[in-house]
Short mmCIF file of C-alpha atoms in Angstrom, two decimals:
data_model
loop_
_atom_site.label_atom_id
_atom_site.label_comp_id
_atom_site.label_asym_id
_atom_site.label_seq_id
_atom_site.Cartn_x
_atom_site.Cartn_y
_atom_site.Cartn_z
CA MET A 1 -0.55 -16.20 33.40
CA THR A 2 -4.15 -16.33 32.25
CA THR A 3 -5.44 -15.28 28.87
CA VAL A 4 -6.56 -11.68 29.12
CA ASP A 5 -8.83 -11.07 26.21
CA GLN A 6 -9.38 -11.83 22.57
CA LEU A 7 -7.92 -9.51 20.01
CA GLY A 8 -9.36 -9.02 16.57
CA LEU A 9 -6.56 -9.02 14.06
CA PRO A 10 -5.93 -7.02 12.01
CA GLY A 11 -7.46 -4.36 14.23
CA PRO A 12 -9.43 -1.30 13.13
CA ARG A 13 -7.67 2.03 13.08
CA ALA A 14 -8.80 5.12 14.96
CA ALA A 15 -11.10 7.38 12.95
CA GLY A 16 -9.15 10.09 11.18
CA CYS A 17 -5.75 8.46 11.87
CA PRO A 18 -5.24 6.05 8.96
CA PHE A 19 -1.45 6.13 9.36
CA ASP A 20 -1.27 5.12 13.02
CA PRO A 21 -1.27 1.49 14.22
CA PRO A 22 -4.64 0.31 15.57
CA LEU A 23 -5.21 1.47 19.15
CA ALA A 24 -5.57 -2.17 20.18
CA TYR A 25 -1.88 -2.73 19.39
CA GLN A 26 -0.66 0.36 21.21
CA ARG A 27 -0.05 -1.35 24.54
CA PRO A 28 2.66 -3.29 26.33
CA SER A 29 3.24 -6.84 25.10
CA ALA A 30 0.48 -9.10 26.38
CA ARG A 31 -0.87 -12.62 26.18
CA LEU A 32 -4.17 -12.77 24.32
CA SER A 33 -6.23 -15.29 22.48
CA LEU A 34 -6.69 -15.55 18.74
CA TRP A 35 -9.98 -15.93 16.86
CA ASP A 36 -9.94 -19.70 17.52
CA GLY A 37 -9.28 -19.27 21.23
CA SER A 38 -5.64 -20.32 21.06
CA PRO A 39 -3.23 -18.36 23.26
CA CYS A 40 -0.94 -15.95 21.47
CA TRP A 41 1.43 -13.20 22.56
CA LEU A 42 1.13 -9.77 21.03
CA LEU A 43 4.67 -8.33 21.05
CA THR A 44 4.71 -4.59 20.53
CA GLY A 45 8.13 -3.16 21.54
CA TYR A 46 11.08 -2.72 19.18
CA GLN A 47 13.61 -4.68 21.25
CA GLN A 48 11.31 -7.65 21.88
CA VAL A 49 10.21 -7.85 18.25
CA ARG A 50 13.78 -7.68 16.99
CA ALA A 51 14.92 -10.25 19.55
CA VAL A 52 12.24 -12.78 18.58
CA LEU A 53 12.86 -12.40 14.84
CA THR A 54 16.55 -13.26 15.32
CA ASP A 55 15.99 -16.07 17.86
CA ARG A 56 15.94 -19.58 16.45
CA ARG A 57 13.89 -20.78 19.42
CA PHE A 58 10.99 -19.15 17.55
CA SER A 59 9.90 -21.06 14.45
CA ALA A 60 8.41 -19.72 11.22
CA ASP A 61 7.32 -23.22 10.14
CA ALA A 62 3.60 -23.05 9.36
CA ARG A 63 3.34 -26.86 9.64
CA HIS A 64 3.91 -26.60 13.42
CA PRO A 65 0.65 -27.76 15.07
CA THR A 66 0.24 -24.56 17.11
CA PHE A 67 1.54 -22.01 14.59
CA PRO A 68 -0.68 -18.89 14.96
CA PHE A 69 -2.94 -18.17 12.00
CA LEU A 70 -5.02 -15.00 11.81
CA ALA A 71 -8.10 -16.40 10.11
CA PRO A 72 -9.92 -19.68 9.48
CA GLY A 73 -8.79 -21.94 6.64
CA ARG A 74 -5.15 -20.88 6.69
CA ARG A 75 -3.90 -23.89 8.66
CA GLU A 76 -5.69 -26.34 6.37
CA ALA A 77 -4.20 -24.68 3.29
CA VAL A 78 -0.59 -25.26 4.38
CA GLY A 79 0.68 -28.13 2.29
CA GLU A 80 3.67 -30.39 2.67
CA LYS A 81 5.92 -27.72 1.19
CA PRO A 82 5.09 -24.16 2.24
CA SER A 83 6.93 -21.24 0.63
CA PHE A 84 10.28 -20.32 2.19
CA LEU A 85 8.54 -17.57 4.17
CA ARG A 86 6.93 -20.26 6.34
CA LEU A 87 9.88 -22.61 6.78
CA ASP A 88 12.90 -22.70 9.07
CA ASP A 89 16.51 -23.25 8.10
CA PRO A 90 17.91 -25.33 6.52
CA GLU A 91 14.84 -25.71 4.24
CA HIS A 92 14.24 -21.94 4.25
CA ALA A 93 17.86 -21.11 3.40
CA ARG A 94 18.01 -23.72 0.65
CA LEU A 95 15.01 -22.23 -1.18
CA ARG A 96 15.84 -18.61 -0.48
CA LYS A 97 19.37 -18.94 -1.81
CA MET A 98 17.95 -20.00 -5.18
CA MET A 99 16.58 -16.49 -5.55
CA THR A 100 19.03 -14.19 -3.73
CA THR A 101 21.11 -13.31 -6.79
CA ASP A 102 18.01 -11.88 -8.51
CA PHE A 103 17.75 -9.24 -5.77
CA LEU A 104 21.39 -8.17 -5.35
CA ILE A 105 21.95 -4.44 -4.93
CA LYS A 106 23.92 -4.28 -8.21
CA ARG A 107 21.33 -6.32 -10.07
CA VAL A 108 18.50 -4.07 -8.88
CA ASP A 109 20.54 -0.94 -9.65
CA ALA A 110 20.92 -2.22 -13.20
CA MET A 111 17.12 -2.49 -13.38
CA ARG A 112 16.58 1.17 -12.44
CA PRO A 113 16.39 2.51 -16.03
CA ALA A 114 13.80 -0.15 -16.88
CA ILE A 115 11.82 0.69 -13.73
CA GLN A 116 11.98 4.39 -14.63
CA ARG A 117 10.58 3.58 -18.09
CA ILE A 118 7.71 1.60 -16.57
CA VAL A 119 6.99 4.43 -14.13
CA ASP A 120 7.05 7.07 -16.90
CA ASP A 121 4.89 5.01 -19.27
CA THR A 122 2.34 4.28 -16.52
CA LEU A 123 2.21 7.93 -15.51
CA ASP A 124 1.89 9.00 -19.18
CA ALA A 125 -1.15 6.74 -19.50
CA MET A 126 -2.70 8.07 -16.27
CA ILE A 127 -2.19 11.68 -17.40
CA ALA A 128 -3.53 10.92 -20.88
CA ASP A 129 -6.74 9.56 -19.36
CA GLY A 130 -7.16 12.91 -17.63
CA SER A 131 -7.70 14.32 -14.17
CA PRO A 132 -9.08 13.06 -11.82
CA ALA A 133 -7.77 9.48 -11.60
CA ASP A 134 -7.63 6.64 -9.09
CA LEU A 135 -3.96 6.48 -8.19
CA VAL A 136 -4.32 2.96 -6.78
CA SER A 137 -5.49 1.33 -10.01
CA ALA A 138 -3.83 3.72 -12.47
CA TYR A 139 -0.33 3.90 -10.96
CA ALA A 140 0.35 2.18 -7.63
CA PHE A 141 -0.61 -1.34 -8.77
CA PRO A 142 0.55 -1.32 -12.42
CA VAL A 143 4.15 -0.27 -11.66
CA PRO A 144 5.22 -3.09 -9.29
CA SER A 145 3.02 -5.62 -11.12
CA LEU A 146 4.80 -4.89 -14.42
CA VAL A 147 8.19 -5.15 -12.70
CA ILE A 148 7.54 -8.45 -10.89
CA CYS A 149 5.85 -10.00 -13.95
CA ASP A 150 8.96 -9.29 -15.97
CA LEU A 151 11.23 -10.68 -13.26
CA LEU A 152 9.21 -13.87 -12.74
CA GLY A 153 8.25 -14.46 -16.36
CA VAL A 154 4.51 -14.08 -15.74
CA PRO A 155 2.33 -12.38 -18.42
CA TYR A 156 1.22 -8.94 -17.22
CA ALA A 157 -1.93 -9.40 -19.35
CA ASP A 158 -3.17 -11.64 -16.49
CA HIS A 159 -2.85 -8.87 -13.89
CA ALA A 160 -6.59 -8.44 -13.27
CA PHE A 161 -6.79 -12.14 -12.39
CA PHE A 162 -3.83 -12.37 -10.03
CA GLN A 163 -4.50 -9.01 -8.37
CA GLU A 164 -8.11 -10.03 -7.63
CA GLN A 165 -7.08 -13.45 -6.30
CA GLY A 166 -4.33 -11.78 -4.24
CA ARG A 167 -6.89 -9.48 -2.65
CA ARG A 168 -9.09 -12.46 -1.73
CA LEU A 169 -6.09 -14.34 -0.35
CA LEU A 170 -4.93 -11.53 1.93
CA ASP A 171 -8.38 -10.59 3.21
CA THR A 172 -8.90 -12.04 6.69
CA ALA A 173 -12.61 -11.22 6.58
CA GLN A 174 -13.23 -13.73 3.79
CA PRO A 175 -14.45 -17.21 4.76
CA ALA A 176 -12.12 -20.19 4.57
CA GLU A 177 -13.67 -21.38 1.27
CA VAL A 178 -12.85 -18.11 -0.49
CA PHE A 179 -9.28 -18.24 0.80
CA GLN A 180 -8.87 -21.86 -0.35
CA ASP A 181 -10.40 -21.06 -3.74
CA ALA A 182 -7.97 -18.15 -4.24
CA ILE A 183 -5.02 -20.39 -3.26
CA ASP A 184 -6.18 -23.13 -5.65
CA ARG A 185 -6.64 -20.75 -8.56
CA LEU A 186 -3.30 -19.01 -8.09
CA THR A 187 -1.42 -22.25 -7.51
CA GLY A 188 -3.01 -23.79 -10.60
CA TYR A 189 -2.14 -20.69 -12.62
CA LEU A 190 1.51 -20.71 -11.54
CA THR A 191 1.81 -24.47 -12.01
CA GLU A 192 0.69 -23.99 -15.63
CA ILE A 193 3.21 -21.20 -16.14
CA ALA A 194 5.96 -23.35 -14.62
CA ALA A 195 5.06 -26.26 -16.90
CA ALA A 196 5.19 -23.96 -19.93
CA LYS A 197 8.60 -22.67 -18.85
CA ASP A 198 10.28 -26.02 -19.06
CA GLY A 199 13.52 -25.36 -20.90
CA GLU A 200 12.96 -21.64 -21.41
CA PRO A 201 15.52 -19.72 -19.37
CA ASP A 202 13.67 -16.40 -18.93
CA GLY A 203 12.59 -15.27 -15.50
CA ILE A 204 12.82 -16.66 -11.98
CA ILE A 205 10.10 -19.30 -12.44
CA ALA A 206 11.89 -20.75 -15.47
CA LYS A 207 15.12 -20.77 -13.48
CA LEU A 208 13.49 -22.67 -10.61
CA VAL A 209 12.01 -25.18 -13.06
CA ALA A 210 15.35 -25.61 -14.84
CA ARG A 211 17.06 -26.62 -11.58
CA GLY A 212 15.10 -29.84 -11.73
CA ASP A 213 15.27 -30.51 -7.98
CA LEU A 214 12.06 -28.71 -6.99
CA THR A 215 8.62 -30.25 -7.20
CA ALA A 216 5.90 -28.45 -9.20
CA ASP A 217 4.27 -27.59 -5.84
CA GLU A 218 7.46 -25.97 -4.57
CA VAL A 219 7.87 -23.86 -7.70
CA ALA A 220 4.22 -22.76 -7.52
CA ALA A 221 4.32 -21.97 -3.76
CA ASN A 222 7.48 -19.86 -4.02
CA GLY A 223 6.40 -18.23 -7.29
CA LEU A 224 3.12 -17.31 -5.60
CA LEU A 225 4.97 -15.73 -2.67
CA LEU A 226 7.16 -13.62 -4.98
CA LEU A 227 4.24 -12.61 -7.20
CA LEU A 228 2.08 -11.47 -4.27
CA ALA A 229 4.86 -9.96 -2.17
CA GLY A 230 6.29 -8.33 -5.28
CA HIS A 231 3.26 -6.20 -6.05
CA GLU A 232 0.84 -6.05 -3.09
CA THR A 233 3.36 -4.53 -0.69
CA THR A 234 4.93 -1.98 -3.03
CA ALA A 235 1.56 -1.01 -4.52
CA ASN A 236 0.04 -0.28 -1.12
CA MET A 237 3.17 1.52 0.05
CA THR A 238 3.06 3.71 -3.08
CA SER A 239 -0.55 4.81 -2.64
CA LEU A 240 -0.38 5.21 1.13
CA SER A 241 2.94 7.11 0.86
CA THR A 242 1.38 9.44 -1.70
CA LEU A 243 -1.51 10.13 0.67
CA ALA A 244 0.92 10.71 3.58
CA LEU A 245 2.86 13.23 1.48
CA LEU A 246 -0.36 14.98 0.39
CA ARG A 247 -1.26 15.29 4.08
CA HIS A 248 2.21 16.69 4.86
CA PRO A 249 2.60 19.22 2.02
CA ALA A 250 5.62 20.98 3.54
CA GLN A 251 7.54 17.70 3.46
CA ALA A 252 6.40 17.00 -0.10
CA ASP A 253 7.70 20.45 -1.03
CA ARG A 254 11.05 19.68 0.66
CA LEU A 255 11.30 16.54 -1.48
CA ARG A 256 10.47 18.42 -4.66
CA ALA A 257 13.08 21.06 -3.83
CA ASP A 258 15.77 18.49 -3.02
CA PRO A 259 15.23 15.15 -4.79
CA SER A 260 18.35 13.74 -3.09
CA LEU A 261 16.19 13.36 0.03
CA ILE A 262 14.14 10.59 -1.59
CA ASN A 263 16.09 7.62 -0.25
CA GLY A 264 15.79 8.77 3.36
CA ALA A 265 12.17 9.76 2.79
CA VAL A 266 11.33 6.25 1.60
CA GLU A 267 12.92 4.74 4.74
CA GLU A 268 10.85 7.10 6.90
CA LEU A 269 7.66 6.28 4.99
CA LEU A 270 8.39 2.56 5.40
CA ARG A 271 8.80 3.11 9.15
CA TYR A 272 5.83 5.42 9.59
CA LEU A 273 3.36 3.45 7.50
CA THR A 274 4.48 -0.17 8.17
CA ILE A 275 1.87 -1.83 5.98
CA VAL A 276 2.47 -5.36 7.36
CA HIS A 277 0.10 -4.33 10.10
CA ALA A 278 -1.21 -7.64 11.41
CA GLY A 279 2.13 -8.80 12.76
CA VAL A 280 4.71 -11.42 11.85
CA PRO A 281 3.76 -14.84 13.29
CA ARG A 282 6.13 -17.26 15.04
CA VAL A 283 5.72 -20.22 17.39
CA ALA A 284 7.99 -20.84 20.40
CA LEU A 285 9.87 -24.15 20.28
CA GLU A 286 10.72 -23.92 24.00
CA ASP A 287 9.97 -21.64 26.97
CA VAL A 288 11.56 -18.23 26.33
CA ASP A 289 11.84 -15.36 28.83
CA LEU A 290 11.78 -12.12 26.84
CA GLY A 291 11.96 -9.88 29.95
CA ASP A 292 9.40 -7.35 31.20
CA GLY A 293 7.20 -10.19 32.42
CA VAL A 294 6.87 -11.80 29.01
CA VAL A 295 7.53 -15.53 29.29
CA VAL A 296 6.44 -17.33 26.15
CA GLY A 297 5.66 -20.98 26.78
CA ALA A 298 6.77 -23.74 24.43
CA GLY A 299 4.18 -24.12 21.68
CA GLU A 300 2.68 -20.67 22.18
CA GLY A 301 2.31 -18.36 19.23
CA VAL A 302 3.63 -14.82 19.05
CA LEU A 303 2.74 -11.97 16.71
CA CYS A 304 5.56 -9.47 16.23
CA MET A 305 3.90 -6.13 15.63
CA LEU A 306 6.20 -4.29 13.26
CA SER A 307 3.89 -1.25 13.23
CA THR A 308 4.23 -0.46 16.93
CA ALA A 309 7.93 -1.45 17.01
CA ASN A 310 8.54 1.14 14.32
CA ARG A 311 6.94 3.85 16.47
CA ASP A 312 9.18 3.05 19.47
CA GLN A 313 9.77 6.40 21.14
CA ASP A 314 13.15 5.40 22.60
CA LEU A 315 14.55 4.63 19.17
CA PHE A 316 12.61 7.08 17.02
CA GLY A 317 11.93 10.30 18.95
CA ALA A 318 8.45 11.63 18.17
CA GLY A 319 7.90 8.33 16.40
CA ASP A 320 4.24 9.10 15.71
CA GLU A 321 5.26 11.95 13.43
CA LEU A 322 6.36 11.73 9.82
CA ASP A 323 9.74 13.40 9.34
CA ILE A 324 11.33 12.56 5.99
CA GLU A 325 14.67 13.95 7.16
CA ARG A 326 15.11 11.72 10.21
CA ASP A 327 17.43 8.69 10.13
CA ALA A 328 14.86 5.89 10.04
CA ARG A 329 17.06 3.10 8.71
CA ARG A 330 16.74 0.92 11.81
CA HIS A 331 13.03 0.38 11.09
CA LEU A 332 11.65 -3.15 10.91
CA ALA A 333 9.21 -2.61 8.04
CA PHE A 334 10.87 -5.44 6.07
CA GLY A 335 10.97 -7.65 9.16
CA PHE A 336 14.28 -8.75 10.68
CA GLY A 337 16.37 -11.88 11.04
CA VAL A 338 16.89 -14.51 8.35
CA HIS A 339 13.39 -13.97 6.96
CA GLN A 340 13.87 -10.25 6.35
CA CYS A 341 12.30 -9.34 2.99
CA LEU A 342 14.23 -10.83 0.08
CA GLY A 343 12.91 -8.20 -2.31
CA GLN A 344 13.77 -5.14 -0.23
CA PRO A 345 16.34 -3.69 -2.70
CA LEU A 346 13.72 -3.90 -5.45
CA ALA A 347 11.00 -2.43 -3.22
CA ARG A 348 13.27 0.49 -2.32
CA ALA A 349 14.17 1.17 -5.97
CA GLU A 350 10.52 1.07 -7.06
CA LEU A 351 9.33 3.34 -4.24
CA GLN A 352 12.16 5.83 -4.73
CA ILE A 353 11.52 6.08 -8.48
CA ALA A 354 7.70 5.98 -8.33
CA LEU A 355 7.35 8.63 -5.60
CA ALA A 356 10.08 10.98 -6.89
CA THR A 357 8.67 10.84 -10.43
CA LEU A 358 5.11 11.45 -9.26
CA LEU A 359 6.12 14.51 -7.23
CA ARG A 360 8.26 15.90 -10.03
CA ARG A 361 5.82 15.42 -12.88
CA LEU A 362 2.60 16.36 -11.08
CA PRO A 363 3.48 19.28 -8.79
CA THR A 364 -0.20 20.21 -8.37
CA LEU A 365 -1.29 16.70 -7.32
CA HIS A 366 -4.05 16.80 -4.70
CA LEU A 367 -6.91 14.75 -3.32
CA ALA A 368 -10.01 14.72 -5.51
CA VAL A 369 -12.34 13.77 -2.63
CA PRO A 370 -12.45 14.83 1.03
CA PHE A 371 -9.84 13.00 3.14
CA GLU A 372 -12.61 11.70 5.41
CA GLU A 373 -14.19 9.78 2.51
CA LEU A 374 -11.17 7.57 1.81
CA SER A 375 -11.54 3.88 2.52
CA TYR A 376 -8.78 1.56 3.80
CA ARG A 377 -7.98 -2.14 3.65
CA THR A 378 -8.07 -2.65 7.41
CA GLU A 379 -8.99 -6.35 7.15
CA ALA A 380 -6.16 -7.21 4.76
CA LEU A 381 -2.82 -8.60 5.92
CA ILE A 382 -1.19 -5.81 3.89
CA TYR A 383 -2.69 -2.44 4.81
CA GLY A 384 -3.51 0.15 2.18
CA LEU A 385 -6.08 2.24 0.39
CA ARG A 386 -8.93 0.81 -1.64
CA GLU A 387 -8.89 3.85 -3.94
CA LEU A 388 -7.03 7.14 -3.96
CA PRO A 389 -8.88 9.66 -6.15
CA VAL A 390 -6.43 12.40 -7.13
CA ALA A 391 -6.48 15.42 -9.40
CA TRP A 392 -3.76 17.71 -10.81
CA MET B 1 36.04 -6.77 10.44
CA THR B 2 34.77 -10.28 10.12
CA VAL B 3 31.72 -11.61 8.30
CA ASP B 4 29.96 -14.93 8.77
CA GLN B 5 28.61 -16.04 5.40
CA ASP B 6 26.55 -18.79 7.07
CA ARG B 7 24.48 -16.09 8.77
CA CYS B 8 24.20 -13.81 5.72
CA CYS B 9 20.71 -13.52 4.20
CA SER B 10 21.69 -11.17 1.36
CA SER B 11 19.66 -8.17 2.51
CA GLY B 12 22.29 -5.86 1.04
CA GLN B 13 22.09 -3.43 3.96
CA CYS B 14 25.89 -3.55 4.38
CA VAL B 15 26.53 -2.72 0.71
CA LEU B 16 24.19 0.26 0.92
CA THR B 17 25.86 1.48 4.12
CA ALA B 18 29.57 0.97 3.39
CA PRO B 19 30.08 0.11 -0.30
CA THR B 20 33.88 0.36 -0.09
CA VAL B 21 34.00 -2.38 2.56
CA PHE B 22 31.21 -4.78 1.59
CA ASP B 23 30.04 -6.38 -1.64
CA GLN B 24 27.71 -9.22 -2.61
CA SER B 25 28.87 -12.30 -4.49
CA GLU B 26 27.41 -12.48 -8.01
CA GLU B 27 27.29 -16.25 -7.67
CA ASP B 28 25.37 -16.80 -4.45
CA GLY B 29 24.48 -13.33 -3.17
CA LEU B 30 26.48 -13.73 0.03
CA VAL B 31 28.42 -10.92 1.66
CA VAL B 32 32.01 -10.37 0.53
CA LEU B 33 34.46 -8.39 2.63
CA LEU B 34 36.54 -6.08 0.41
CA GLN B 35 38.90 -5.07 3.23
CA ASP B 36 39.20 -6.62 6.67
CA ARG B 37 41.02 -3.71 8.33
CA PRO B 38 39.13 -0.64 7.09
CA ASP B 39 40.22 2.84 8.10
CA ALA B 40 39.00 4.03 11.52
CA SER B 41 37.18 6.93 9.83
CA LEU B 42 34.67 4.38 8.51
CA ALA B 43 33.80 3.17 12.02
CA PRO B 44 30.37 4.89 12.25
CA GLN B 45 29.26 3.40 8.94
CA LEU B 46 30.57 -0.02 9.90
CA ARG B 47 28.70 0.06 13.23
CA THR B 48 25.54 0.99 11.34
CA ALA B 49 26.10 -1.87 8.89
CA ALA B 50 26.52 -4.31 11.76
CA ALA B 51 23.37 -3.01 13.49
CA LEU B 52 21.29 -3.18 10.32
CA CYS B 53 22.42 -6.70 9.33
CA PRO B 54 19.33 -8.87 9.87
CA GLY B 55 21.38 -12.06 10.15
CA GLY B 56 23.91 -10.69 12.63
CA ALA B 57 26.65 -11.68 10.18
CA ILE B 58 28.92 -8.66 10.69
CA SER B 59 31.32 -8.31 13.61
CA LEU B 60 33.62 -5.42 14.43
CA ALA B 61 36.70 -5.55 16.60
CA GLU B 62 38.51 -2.30 17.26
CA VAL B 63 42.26 -2.64 17.48
CA ALA B 64 44.80 -0.20 18.87
CA ARG B 65 46.82 1.44 16.15
#
């Protein structure tokens, strides 16, 4: 099969439809070329995406010479020891298992009162500053940043620094030098924190240091992954979910009338919004026939598009519509397979508490600017809003 | 019911779906089976738990009673 065309990733979204996957992804799976001309499969259907993410013939190891990267500079930045997100078993499992107990359902449930306090305090501060406010900077980012800082043992006072570097790191439009600079700064920052934690048993970073069998680079790489994944994803889900509910006021009213719907509503928002919108990358270790004419050759990259998989009409009837009362639990918003999001219990708890509290405490919440004026992070690996001006 | 701890990646989906049948080990986060012959009335939840398990660690076998 010949390469069809080059696809810009992440793709732009259709005007007026900020919640729908880019039109360029809404197609059958196809072989395309990446920005550097390398061949790469775009996999868009639920069954194919799920199959690849559970198939060990597809590698997540970013050190593989043909691993697909979405922007320049990323390949060069992969060191000897990537984070566990970009490794295969047994290396992946070894690192991941060092952190699994911090994200157990019971452990996260025990954190709920503390999360509720953070949510209430953050909302108190936003309300005290007066209407209107930018929900992104006043609420959506502070809540998960405070939670993950506490869990990792990172000072929240540094949030402006790590949020800014995180934005540079996830922005595919930035040149390679900016990406490398952001990596260097964040890695240096976390290496310093890890060094200071030697012997102090508070937080995940201290725990990783105390094990004694990880290099400073390994602690920094995995700490960086948790720090970024711990706030960027939940923050963007919080602001985008709020906008989706403001655009579907009848469903927001249903949630206010029956708060027990919040858990299902969060699953549906995760499915409908799927903020990991540029796809999950893998490289084939051998030829794999995925059916429907998709034969991935050994060494070829694939991008598993979670956003289109989560709109699969066979699995989710009327999948392009938000329906907080549907059963959406089979969504792939956290990925699938052994790499499925480690922090998903925490993400769920934060979203459930942050959204339910916002709806309850600010029943008159509404957009403070016309919907058409909102601006989105289309070039970032994690989709979201730049600002969300709201009033109440 | 059988679970394969080698395939478990501690997503917790099973505990959320059928908390009377599944738990997570406090020591290593791996799935723990609380009962290996749960009542047939739990079958829908158990099928959901198996379908949601990202590691494919949960297997169901229905036996005649």
